[in-house]
């Protein structure tokens, strides 16, 4: 744990770590088969982890982005898939708190911060992934009081499970300036879901296509003015990238912890695997790489909290470096287990599978390089 954390932050870390070890880690493998546990999500909300950086007025915790990174790292040491799903819910709540009208915040946030209602984020489409500004889902006015929504969203975590869908849709011209943010409640006529995707990782959380067919929602469900949605999405991605990096870091730390325990017990050629110099070198590199990842992640989070002009660049740097490094460390942890690492009973293979997607979502790591290089070449 970083020495420069405050006393309150140490308490936050201990709370998240204790919950992860007691409630998440023992059940993570089972949830791959059974799916997310709503009861556990409500327990997390009871700790203040469902509205981490939502204002306290509507039940949020009013914490910082650094606090959030600490929380998601610790929770992911118990279950990466649950922690990552919680991070998406937090981003949705933050968007409503940051850009919604007073009436919208009062209506939705008390239910979201207790996880009486769970939110999903709908940006990616079958034909627009990295090029999010080219999205095709439309919300066209019907009279003065309704939008009629048509289109579909792909790879949506919580599709068919969540109660509220924070939708990026086209209300105007082509390109980013024509995108708005609209809230769609579960049960709205015309809202439907594709089959649950059979995924490599994150198997505990449901992922599916979300379809909108003549789906009518009130105009007052729009967050902010028309045409501002793409800006909201991009602002949300800075924090989302930190959260996903933190989740990857926590998963990799859990994999390292498991590998360290294994090599101390497993014997080959008459001595512990831990006694071989090659093993020691690998462990040293894994520890060093996670410490470097943690330092960069915390630096980026502090920049985002301070609204530093280079915060977006650092968030992209952290997301790229931490998720690549975390996956590498988890894979090395599996290697140290030998053949046993490939078995589900040892759970390292689950962590490897879960962490692979972190290099893709919230902007692929190739897009992170574009963001960083673009900032470097300005002026």
mmCIF file of C-alpha atoms in Angstrom:
data_model
loop_
_atom_site.group_PDB
_atom_site.id
_atom_site.type_symbol
_atom_site.label_atom_id
_atom_site.label_comp_id
_atom_site.label_asym_id
_atom_site.label_seq_id
_atom_site.Cartn_x
_atom_site.Cartn_y
_atom_site.Cartn_z
ATOM 1 C CA UNK A 1 0.000 0.000 0.000
ATOM 2 C CA UNK A 2 1.337 3.448 -0.948
ATOM 3 C CA UNK A 3 2.929 5.341 1.911
ATOM 4 C CA UNK A 4 1.546 8.693 0.741
ATOM 5 C CA UNK A 5 -2.102 7.773 1.276
ATOM 6 C CA UNK A 6 -4.125 9.581 3.916
ATOM 7 C CA UNK A 7 -5.504 7.887 7.006
ATOM 8 C CA UNK A 8 -8.976 7.911 5.441
ATOM 9 C CA UNK A 9 -7.628 6.275 2.294
ATOM 10 C CA UNK A 10 -5.953 3.550 4.334
ATOM 11 C CA UNK A 11 -9.342 2.882 5.939
ATOM 12 C CA UNK A 12 -11.010 2.760 2.523
ATOM 13 C CA UNK A 13 -8.420 0.243 1.329
ATOM 14 C CA UNK A 14 -8.860 -1.945 4.408
ATOM 15 C CA UNK A 15 -12.659 -1.894 4.046
ATOM 16 C CA UNK A 16 -12.524 -2.869 0.368
ATOM 17 C CA UNK A 17 -9.832 -5.503 0.963
ATOM 18 C CA UNK A 18 -11.729 -7.128 3.799
ATOM 19 C CA UNK A 19 -14.938 -7.318 1.767
ATOM 20 C CA UNK A 20 -13.075 -8.697 -1.246
ATOM 21 C CA UNK A 21 -11.419 -11.444 0.772
ATOM 22 C CA UNK A 22 -14.528 -12.369 2.764
ATOM 23 C CA UNK A 23 -17.322 -12.034 0.201
ATOM 24 C CA UNK A 24 -15.878 -11.902 -3.327
ATOM 25 C CA UNK A 25 -12.834 -14.173 -3.537
ATOM 26 C CA UNK A 26 -14.545 -17.310 -2.132
ATOM 27 C CA UNK A 27 -17.413 -16.958 -4.634
ATOM 28 C CA UNK A 28 -15.755 -15.654 -7.806
ATOM 29 C CA UNK A 29 -15.451 -19.066 -9.473
ATOM 30 C CA UNK A 30 -19.065 -19.949 -8.664
ATOM 31 C CA UNK A 31 -20.341 -16.679 -10.126
ATOM 32 C CA UNK A 32 -18.803 -17.626 -13.472
ATOM 33 C CA UNK A 33 -21.518 -20.288 -13.625
ATOM 34 C CA UNK A 34 -24.351 -18.549 -11.769
ATOM 35 C CA UNK A 35 -23.886 -14.897 -12.723
ATOM 36 C CA UNK A 36 -23.757 -11.696 -10.692
ATOM 37 C CA UNK A 37 -25.212 -11.715 -7.187
ATOM 38 C CA UNK A 38 -27.575 -8.755 -6.675
ATOM 39 C CA UNK A 39 -27.393 -9.212 -2.931
ATOM 40 C CA UNK A 40 -23.617 -8.786 -2.954
ATOM 41 C CA UNK A 41 -23.941 -5.706 -5.164
ATOM 42 C CA UNK A 42 -26.296 -4.178 -2.586
ATOM 43 C CA UNK A 43 -23.788 -5.017 0.145
ATOM 44 C CA UNK A 44 -21.173 -3.117 -1.846
ATOM 45 C CA UNK A 45 -23.596 -0.211 -2.102
ATOM 46 C CA UNK A 46 -23.972 -0.344 1.668
ATOM 47 C CA UNK A 47 -20.247 0.329 1.944
ATOM 48 C CA UNK A 48 -20.637 3.429 -0.220
ATOM 49 C CA UNK A 49 -19.163 1.821 -3.325
ATOM 50 C CA UNK A 50 -22.110 2.331 -5.718
ATOM 51 C CA UNK A 51 -21.716 6.118 -5.957
ATOM 52 C CA UNK A 52 -18.057 6.547 -5.138
ATOM 53 C CA UNK A 53 -17.620 9.963 -6.746
ATOM 54 C CA UNK A 54 -21.274 11.002 -6.661
ATOM 55 C CA UNK A 55 -22.081 13.924 -4.370
ATOM 56 C CA UNK A 56 -23.256 13.169 -0.849
ATOM 57 C CA UNK A 57 -26.506 15.107 -1.349
ATOM 58 C CA UNK A 58 -28.126 12.121 -3.080
ATOM 59 C CA UNK A 59 -26.425 9.289 -1.215
ATOM 60 C CA UNK A 60 -23.043 9.267 -2.920
ATOM 61 C CA UNK A 61 -19.725 8.978 -1.111
ATOM 62 C CA UNK A 62 -18.202 12.145 -2.554
ATOM 63 C CA UNK A 63 -14.791 10.517 -2.904
ATOM 64 C CA UNK A 64 -11.987 11.161 -5.382
ATOM 65 C CA UNK A 65 -10.802 9.323 -8.479
ATOM 66 C CA UNK A 66 -7.779 8.163 -6.523
ATOM 67 C CA UNK A 67 -10.102 6.761 -3.848
ATOM 68 C CA UNK A 68 -12.000 4.938 -6.597
ATOM 69 C CA UNK A 69 -8.794 3.440 -7.994
ATOM 70 C CA UNK A 70 -7.889 2.158 -4.534
ATOM 71 C CA UNK A 71 -11.341 0.619 -4.096
ATOM 72 C CA UNK A 72 -11.463 -1.104 -7.490
ATOM 73 C CA UNK A 73 -7.971 -2.529 -7.120
ATOM 74 C CA UNK A 74 -8.850 -4.111 -3.794
ATOM 75 C CA UNK A 75 -12.248 -5.412 -4.916
ATOM 76 C CA UNK A 76 -10.650 -6.979 -8.000
ATOM 77 C CA UNK A 77 -8.339 -8.970 -5.787
ATOM 78 C CA UNK A 78 -11.559 -10.785 -4.916
ATOM 79 C CA UNK A 79 -13.451 -10.832 -8.240
ATOM 80 C CA UNK A 80 -12.422 -8.906 -11.334
ATOM 81 C CA UNK A 81 -15.750 -9.336 -13.131
ATOM 82 C CA UNK A 82 -17.855 -8.041 -10.216
ATOM 83 C CA UNK A 83 -15.528 -5.115 -9.576
ATOM 84 C CA UNK A 84 -15.452 -4.110 -13.249
ATOM 85 C CA UNK A 85 -19.242 -4.268 -13.444
ATOM 86 C CA UNK A 86 -19.461 -2.036 -10.387
ATOM 87 C CA UNK A 87 -17.103 0.447 -12.052
ATOM 88 C CA UNK A 88 -19.474 0.743 -15.034
ATOM 89 C CA UNK A 89 -22.428 1.374 -12.709
ATOM 90 C CA UNK A 90 -20.391 4.070 -10.971
ATOM 91 C CA UNK A 91 -19.639 5.776 -14.286
ATOM 92 C CA UNK A 92 -23.349 5.892 -15.113
ATOM 93 C CA UNK A 93 -24.213 7.389 -11.724
ATOM 94 C CA UNK A 94 -21.428 9.958 -12.131
ATOM 95 C CA UNK A 95 -22.761 11.038 -15.533
ATOM 96 C CA UNK A 96 -26.223 11.688 -14.104
ATOM 97 C CA UNK A 97 -24.763 13.514 -11.107
ATOM 98 C CA UNK A 98 -22.403 15.610 -13.237
ATOM 99 C CA UNK A 99 -24.639 16.536 -16.158
ATOM 100 C CA UNK A 100 -28.225 15.828 -15.116
ATOM 101 C CA UNK A 101 -30.782 18.386 -13.981
ATOM 102 C CA UNK A 102 -31.625 18.698 -10.282
ATOM 103 C CA UNK A 103 -34.852 16.734 -10.831
ATOM 104 C CA UNK A 104 -33.000 13.924 -12.600
ATOM 105 C CA UNK A 105 -30.399 13.666 -9.868
ATOM 106 C CA UNK A 106 -33.106 13.564 -7.202
ATOM 107 C CA UNK A 107 -35.052 10.918 -9.130
ATOM 108 C CA UNK A 108 -32.259 8.511 -10.012
ATOM 109 C CA UNK A 109 -29.254 8.880 -7.733
ATOM 110 C CA UNK A 110 -30.790 7.679 -4.442
ATOM 111 C CA UNK A 111 -31.785 4.451 -6.211
ATOM 112 C CA UNK A 112 -28.429 4.069 -7.976
ATOM 113 C CA UNK A 113 -26.260 4.727 -4.933
ATOM 114 C CA UNK A 114 -28.122 1.989 -3.003
ATOM 115 C CA UNK A 115 -28.190 -0.254 -6.101
ATOM 116 C CA UNK A 116 -31.933 -0.561 -5.809
ATOM 117 C CA UNK A 117 -31.497 0.174 -9.484
ATOM 118 C CA UNK A 118 -28.442 -0.901 -11.493
ATOM 119 C CA UNK A 119 -27.229 1.050 -14.516
ATOM 120 C CA UNK A 120 -25.517 0.030 -17.757
ATOM 121 C CA UNK A 121 -23.631 2.213 -20.210
ATOM 122 C CA UNK A 122 -24.590 1.996 -23.898
ATOM 123 C CA UNK A 123 -22.085 3.516 -26.321
ATOM 124 C CA UNK A 124 -20.527 0.812 -28.540
ATOM 125 C CA UNK A 125 -22.446 -0.396 -31.581
ATOM 126 C CA UNK A 126 -21.962 -3.354 -33.934
ATOM 127 C CA UNK A 127 -20.540 -0.967 -36.548
ATOM 128 C CA UNK A 128 -18.778 1.599 -34.349
ATOM 129 C CA UNK A 129 -16.309 0.602 -31.677
ATOM 130 C CA UNK A 130 -13.256 2.841 -31.517
ATOM 131 C CA UNK A 131 -15.038 5.293 -33.853
ATOM 132 C CA UNK A 132 -17.747 6.050 -31.306
ATOM 133 C CA UNK A 133 -18.656 9.368 -32.955
ATOM 134 C CA UNK A 134 -20.033 7.413 -35.933
ATOM 135 C CA UNK A 135 -22.785 5.736 -33.901
ATOM 136 C CA UNK A 136 -26.069 5.169 -35.767
ATOM 137 C CA UNK A 137 -28.699 4.654 -33.056
ATOM 138 C CA UNK A 138 -31.201 7.490 -33.440
ATOM 139 C CA UNK A 139 -33.602 9.298 -31.112
ATOM 140 C CA UNK A 140 -36.079 11.272 -33.198
ATOM 141 C CA UNK A 141 -38.651 13.622 -31.699
ATOM 142 C CA UNK A 142 -42.320 12.675 -31.705
ATOM 143 C CA UNK A 143 -44.245 15.796 -30.842
ATOM 144 C CA UNK A 144 -42.728 17.863 -28.040
ATOM 145 C CA UNK A 145 -42.603 15.236 -25.317
ATOM 146 C CA UNK A 146 -41.137 11.994 -26.716
ATOM 147 C CA UNK A 147 -38.114 10.536 -28.450
ATOM 148 C CA UNK A 148 -38.523 7.456 -30.641
ATOM 149 C CA UNK A 149 -35.316 5.413 -30.454
ATOM 150 C CA UNK A 150 -34.159 2.922 -33.064
ATOM 151 C CA UNK A 151 -30.871 1.057 -33.285
ATOM 152 C CA UNK A 152 -28.728 -1.339 -31.301
ATOM 153 C CA UNK A 153 -25.758 -1.371 -28.945
ATOM 154 C CA UNK A 154 -23.174 -4.159 -28.698
ATOM 155 C CA UNK A 155 -21.054 -5.631 -25.900
ATOM 156 C CA UNK A 156 -23.220 -4.060 -23.198
ATOM 157 C CA UNK A 157 -22.361 -5.257 -19.696
ATOM 158 C CA UNK A 158 -25.526 -5.856 -17.702
ATOM 159 C CA UNK A 159 -27.806 -6.104 -20.751
ATOM 160 C CA UNK A 160 -31.034 -7.688 -19.542
ATOM 161 C CA UNK A 161 -29.814 -7.502 -15.935
ATOM 162 C CA UNK A 162 -29.732 -3.757 -15.311
ATOM 163 C CA UNK A 163 -32.651 -1.447 -14.584
ATOM 164 C CA UNK A 164 -31.458 1.679 -16.379
ATOM 165 C CA UNK A 165 -29.547 2.141 -19.642
ATOM 166 C CA UNK A 166 -27.500 5.307 -20.155
ATOM 167 C CA UNK A 167 -27.731 5.584 -23.931
ATOM 168 C CA UNK A 168 -25.604 7.570 -26.368
ATOM 169 C CA UNK A 169 -27.764 8.200 -29.431
ATOM 170 C CA UNK A 170 -28.002 10.507 -32.436
ATOM 171 C CA UNK A 171 -30.467 13.376 -32.110
ATOM 172 C CA UNK A 172 -28.857 15.637 -34.689
ATOM 173 C CA UNK A 173 -26.192 15.912 -37.375
ATOM 174 C CA UNK A 174 -23.593 13.313 -38.311
ATOM 175 C CA UNK A 175 -20.503 13.055 -36.149
ATOM 176 C CA UNK A 176 -19.894 13.733 -32.461
ATOM 177 C CA UNK A 177 -21.877 16.994 -32.348
ATOM 178 C CA UNK A 178 -25.115 15.171 -33.087
ATOM 179 C CA UNK A 179 -24.922 12.766 -30.105
ATOM 180 C CA UNK A 180 -27.069 13.093 -26.979
ATOM 181 C CA UNK A 181 -27.447 11.108 -23.752
ATOM 182 C CA UNK A 182 -30.854 9.601 -22.946
ATOM 183 C CA UNK A 183 -31.937 7.386 -20.040
ATOM 184 C CA UNK A 184 -33.986 4.317 -20.952
ATOM 185 C CA UNK A 185 -35.669 2.283 -18.214
ATOM 186 C CA UNK A 186 -35.905 -1.484 -18.304
ATOM 187 C CA UNK A 187 -39.375 -2.543 -19.367
ATOM 188 C CA UNK A 188 -39.820 0.306 -21.846
ATOM 189 C CA UNK A 189 -41.752 -1.055 -24.869
ATOM 190 C CA UNK A 190 -39.399 -1.593 -27.792
ATOM 191 C CA UNK A 191 -36.378 -2.297 -25.569
ATOM 192 C CA UNK A 192 -35.074 -5.854 -25.986
ATOM 193 C CA UNK A 193 -31.884 -7.850 -25.619
ATOM 194 C CA UNK A 194 -29.935 -10.344 -27.682
ATOM 195 C CA UNK A 195 -28.694 -13.666 -26.410
ATOM 196 C CA UNK A 196 -26.094 -13.635 -23.669
ATOM 197 C CA UNK A 197 -22.651 -13.624 -25.276
ATOM 198 C CA UNK A 198 -20.445 -16.646 -24.590
ATOM 199 C CA UNK A 199 -17.276 -14.820 -23.570
ATOM 200 C CA UNK A 200 -13.664 -15.708 -22.854
ATOM 201 C CA UNK A 201 -13.666 -13.760 -19.587
ATOM 202 C CA UNK A 202 -15.917 -11.586 -17.417
ATOM 203 C CA UNK A 203 -18.247 -14.578 -17.496
ATOM 204 C CA UNK A 204 -19.887 -13.639 -14.207
ATOM 205 C CA UNK A 205 -21.459 -10.542 -15.731
ATOM 206 C CA UNK A 206 -23.999 -10.757 -18.568
ATOM 207 C CA UNK A 207 -23.076 -9.173 -21.889
ATOM 208 C CA UNK A 208 -25.457 -8.851 -24.831
ATOM 209 C CA UNK A 209 -26.734 -6.633 -27.626
ATOM 210 C CA UNK A 210 -29.327 -4.052 -26.566
ATOM 211 C CA UNK A 211 -31.998 -3.381 -29.221
ATOM 212 C CA UNK A 212 -34.237 -0.351 -29.554
ATOM 213 C CA UNK A 213 -37.234 -0.680 -31.888
ATOM 214 C CA UNK A 214 -39.579 2.308 -31.888
ATOM 215 C CA UNK A 215 -38.677 2.688 -28.224
ATOM 216 C CA UNK A 216 -40.454 5.764 -26.847
ATOM 217 C CA UNK A 217 -38.987 7.665 -23.918
ATOM 218 C CA UNK A 218 -39.848 11.083 -22.474
ATOM 219 C CA UNK A 219 -37.756 14.021 -23.646
ATOM 220 C CA UNK A 220 -37.095 14.791 -19.973
ATOM 221 C CA UNK A 221 -35.006 11.586 -19.882
ATOM 222 C CA UNK A 222 -32.331 13.401 -21.887
ATOM 223 C CA UNK A 223 -29.291 14.350 -19.824
ATOM 224 C CA UNK A 224 -28.248 17.921 -20.604
ATOM 225 C CA UNK A 225 -28.837 19.711 -23.912
ATOM 226 C CA UNK A 226 -29.033 17.942 -27.257
ATOM 227 C CA UNK A 227 -25.650 17.416 -28.878
ATOM 228 C CA UNK A 228 -23.668 17.265 -25.641
ATOM 229 C CA UNK A 229 -23.688 13.490 -25.199
ATOM 230 C CA UNK A 230 -20.408 12.739 -26.933
ATOM 231 C CA UNK A 231 -18.619 15.237 -24.689
ATOM 232 C CA UNK A 232 -20.119 13.533 -21.637
ATOM 233 C CA UNK A 233 -19.032 10.127 -22.919
ATOM 234 C CA UNK A 234 -15.472 11.285 -23.497
ATOM 235 C CA UNK A 235 -15.253 12.943 -20.087
ATOM 236 C CA UNK A 236 -16.522 9.754 -18.498
ATOM 237 C CA UNK A 237 -13.889 7.697 -20.279
ATOM 238 C CA UNK A 238 -10.967 9.307 -18.435
ATOM 239 C CA UNK A 239 -12.260 7.990 -15.127
ATOM 240 C CA UNK A 240 -13.485 4.766 -16.702
ATOM 241 C CA UNK A 241 -9.998 4.059 -17.985
ATOM 242 C CA UNK A 242 -8.537 4.517 -14.526
ATOM 243 C CA UNK A 243 -11.147 2.184 -13.044
ATOM 244 C CA UNK A 244 -10.532 -0.530 -15.622
ATOM 245 C CA UNK A 245 -6.783 -0.197 -15.063
ATOM 246 C CA UNK A 246 -7.327 -0.484 -11.302
ATOM 247 C CA UNK A 247 -9.409 -3.623 -11.804
ATOM 248 C CA UNK A 248 -6.642 -5.125 -13.949
ATOM 249 C CA UNK A 249 -4.062 -4.227 -11.322
ATOM 250 C CA UNK A 250 -6.074 -5.908 -8.566
ATOM 251 C CA UNK A 251 -6.574 -9.055 -10.613
ATOM 252 C CA UNK A 252 -2.856 -9.245 -11.367
ATOM 253 C CA UNK A 253 -2.014 -8.727 -7.692
ATOM 254 C CA UNK A 254 -4.316 -11.617 -6.782
ATOM 255 C CA UNK A 255 -2.624 -13.792 -9.417
ATOM 256 C CA UNK A 256 0.797 -12.894 -8.016
ATOM 257 C CA UNK A 257 -0.373 -13.637 -4.468
ATOM 258 C CA UNK A 258 -1.593 -17.063 -5.600
ATOM 259 C CA UNK A 259 1.641 -17.789 -7.461
ATOM 260 C CA UNK A 260 3.777 -16.762 -4.496
ATOM 261 C CA UNK A 261 1.880 -19.110 -2.197
ATOM 262 C CA UNK A 262 2.134 -21.929 -4.757
ATOM 263 C CA UNK A 263 5.906 -21.728 -5.374
ATOM 264 C CA UNK A 264 6.573 -21.755 -1.634
ATOM 265 C CA UNK A 265 4.767 -25.105 -1.321
ATOM 266 C CA UNK A 266 5.388 -26.925 -4.622
ATOM 267 C CA UNK A 267 8.592 -28.972 -4.816
ATOM 268 C CA UNK A 268 10.568 -30.166 -7.833
ATOM 269 C CA UNK A 269 13.988 -31.839 -7.929
ATOM 270 C CA UNK A 270 14.009 -32.004 -4.144
ATOM 271 C CA UNK A 271 13.465 -28.341 -3.331
ATOM 272 C CA UNK A 272 10.766 -25.691 -3.420
ATOM 273 C CA UNK A 273 10.131 -23.954 -6.757
ATOM 274 C CA UNK A 274 10.659 -20.710 -4.835
ATOM 275 C CA UNK A 275 14.268 -21.719 -4.184
ATOM 276 C CA UNK A 276 15.209 -21.686 -7.879
ATOM 277 C CA UNK A 277 16.869 -18.450 -8.935
ATOM 278 C CA UNK A 278 14.814 -18.271 -12.123
ATOM 279 C CA UNK A 279 11.624 -18.277 -10.050
ATOM 280 C CA UNK A 280 12.994 -15.549 -7.818
ATOM 281 C CA UNK A 281 13.863 -13.370 -10.814
ATOM 282 C CA UNK A 282 10.382 -13.800 -12.272
ATOM 283 C CA UNK A 283 8.751 -12.934 -8.934
ATOM 284 C CA UNK A 284 10.965 -9.852 -8.576
ATOM 285 C CA UNK A 285 10.005 -8.611 -12.036
ATOM 286 C CA UNK A 286 6.292 -9.199 -11.378
ATOM 287 C CA UNK A 287 6.442 -7.279 -8.106
ATOM 288 C CA UNK A 288 8.390 -4.420 -9.699
ATOM 289 C CA UNK A 289 6.036 -4.143 -12.670
ATOM 290 C CA UNK A 290 2.945 -4.008 -10.462
ATOM 291 C CA UNK A 291 4.536 -1.357 -8.248
ATOM 292 C CA UNK A 292 5.355 0.749 -11.325
ATOM 293 C CA UNK A 293 1.804 0.276 -12.600
ATOM 294 C CA UNK A 294 0.351 1.345 -9.277
ATOM 295 C CA UNK A 295 2.508 4.481 -9.185
ATOM 296 C CA UNK A 296 1.454 5.564 -12.691
ATOM 297 C CA UNK A 297 -2.200 4.810 -11.979
ATOM 298 C CA UNK A 298 -2.175 6.891 -8.810
ATOM 299 C CA UNK A 299 -0.388 9.746 -10.582
ATOM 300 C CA UNK A 300 -3.017 9.766 -13.335
ATOM 301 C CA UNK A 301 -5.843 9.674 -10.792
ATOM 302 C CA UNK A 302 -4.372 12.630 -8.932
ATOM 303 C CA UNK A 303 -4.126 14.576 -12.185
ATOM 304 C CA UNK A 304 -7.768 13.838 -12.984
ATOM 305 C CA UNK A 305 -8.814 14.932 -9.487
ATOM 306 C CA UNK A 306 -6.815 18.140 -9.913
ATOM 307 C CA UNK A 307 -8.275 18.715 -13.414
ATOM 308 C CA UNK A 308 -4.723 18.990 -14.723
ATOM 309 C CA UNK A 309 -4.460 19.919 -18.426
ATOM 310 C CA UNK A 310 -2.603 16.670 -19.172
ATOM 311 C CA UNK A 311 -5.009 14.444 -17.227
ATOM 312 C CA UNK A 312 -6.468 12.797 -20.345
ATOM 313 C CA UNK A 313 -2.973 11.939 -21.580
ATOM 314 C CA UNK A 314 -2.031 10.395 -18.234
ATOM 315 C CA UNK A 315 -5.280 8.446 -17.991
ATOM 316 C CA UNK A 316 -4.566 6.964 -21.420
ATOM 317 C CA UNK A 317 -0.958 6.225 -20.442
ATOM 318 C CA UNK A 318 -2.067 4.512 -17.249
ATOM 319 C CA UNK A 319 -4.782 2.501 -18.954
ATOM 320 C CA UNK A 320 -2.372 1.246 -21.644
ATOM 321 C CA UNK A 321 0.552 0.478 -19.365
ATOM 322 C CA UNK A 322 -1.347 -1.003 -16.433
ATOM 323 C CA UNK A 323 -3.634 -3.286 -18.444
ATOM 324 C CA UNK A 324 -0.792 -4.590 -20.626
ATOM 325 C CA UNK A 325 1.405 -5.148 -17.581
ATOM 326 C CA UNK A 326 -1.335 -6.731 -15.499
ATOM 327 C CA UNK A 327 -2.144 -9.255 -18.205
ATOM 328 C CA UNK A 328 1.549 -10.122 -18.547
ATOM 329 C CA UNK A 329 1.909 -10.605 -14.781
ATOM 330 C CA UNK A 330 -1.213 -12.781 -14.581
ATOM 331 C CA UNK A 331 0.097 -14.918 -17.451
ATOM 332 C CA UNK A 332 3.440 -15.296 -15.640
ATOM 333 C CA UNK A 333 1.552 -16.332 -12.500
ATOM 334 C CA UNK A 334 -0.142 -19.067 -14.518
ATOM 335 C CA UNK A 335 3.245 -20.162 -15.887
ATOM 336 C CA UNK A 336 4.667 -20.473 -12.375
ATOM 337 C CA UNK A 337 1.846 -22.887 -11.566
ATOM 338 C CA UNK A 338 2.881 -25.123 -14.450
ATOM 339 C CA UNK A 339 0.135 -27.440 -15.622
ATOM 340 C CA UNK A 340 -1.916 -26.703 -12.518
ATOM 341 C CA UNK A 341 -2.261 -23.096 -13.642
ATOM 342 C CA UNK A 342 -4.369 -24.306 -16.551
ATOM 343 C CA UNK A 343 -6.888 -25.934 -14.216
ATOM 344 C CA UNK A 344 -9.983 -24.079 -13.039
ATOM 345 C CA UNK A 345 -9.492 -25.262 -9.451
ATOM 346 C CA UNK A 346 -6.440 -23.011 -9.091
ATOM 347 C CA UNK A 347 -8.369 -19.970 -10.414
ATOM 348 C CA UNK A 348 -5.385 -18.271 -12.034
ATOM 349 C CA UNK A 349 -6.688 -19.183 -15.480
ATOM 350 C CA UNK A 350 -9.917 -17.276 -14.652
ATOM 351 C CA UNK A 351 -7.909 -14.171 -13.805
ATOM 352 C CA UNK A 352 -5.964 -14.421 -17.073
ATOM 353 C CA UNK A 353 -9.222 -14.726 -19.017
ATOM 354 C CA UNK A 354 -10.818 -11.821 -17.141
ATOM 355 C CA UNK A 355 -7.870 -9.471 -17.651
ATOM 356 C CA UNK A 356 -7.553 -9.977 -21.394
ATOM 357 C CA UNK A 357 -10.508 -7.716 -22.202
ATOM 358 C CA UNK A 358 -9.111 -4.827 -20.166
ATOM 359 C CA UNK A 359 -6.693 -4.143 -23.026
ATOM 360 C CA UNK A 360 -9.699 -3.645 -25.356
ATOM 361 C CA UNK A 361 -12.503 -1.857 -23.536
ATOM 362 C CA UNK A 362 -12.732 1.823 -22.554
ATOM 363 C CA UNK A 363 -10.714 2.419 -25.716
ATOM 364 C CA UNK A 364 -8.301 -0.184 -27.055
ATOM 365 C CA UNK A 365 -4.674 0.134 -26.056
ATOM 366 C CA UNK A 366 -3.907 1.083 -29.655
ATOM 367 C CA UNK A 367 -6.282 4.050 -29.275
ATOM 368 C CA UNK A 368 -4.540 4.931 -25.998
ATOM 369 C CA UNK A 369 -1.307 5.247 -27.962
ATOM 370 C CA UNK A 370 -3.057 7.544 -30.435
ATOM 371 C CA UNK A 371 -4.249 9.783 -27.598
ATOM 372 C CA UNK A 372 -0.824 9.968 -25.961
ATOM 373 C CA UNK A 373 1.100 10.592 -29.186
ATOM 374 C CA UNK A 374 -1.413 13.220 -30.319
ATOM 375 C CA UNK A 375 -0.847 15.136 -27.078
ATOM 376 C CA UNK A 376 2.913 14.803 -27.450
ATOM 377 C CA UNK A 377 2.860 16.211 -30.989
ATOM 378 C CA UNK A 378 0.688 19.254 -30.255
ATOM 379 C CA UNK A 379 2.168 22.668 -30.920
#
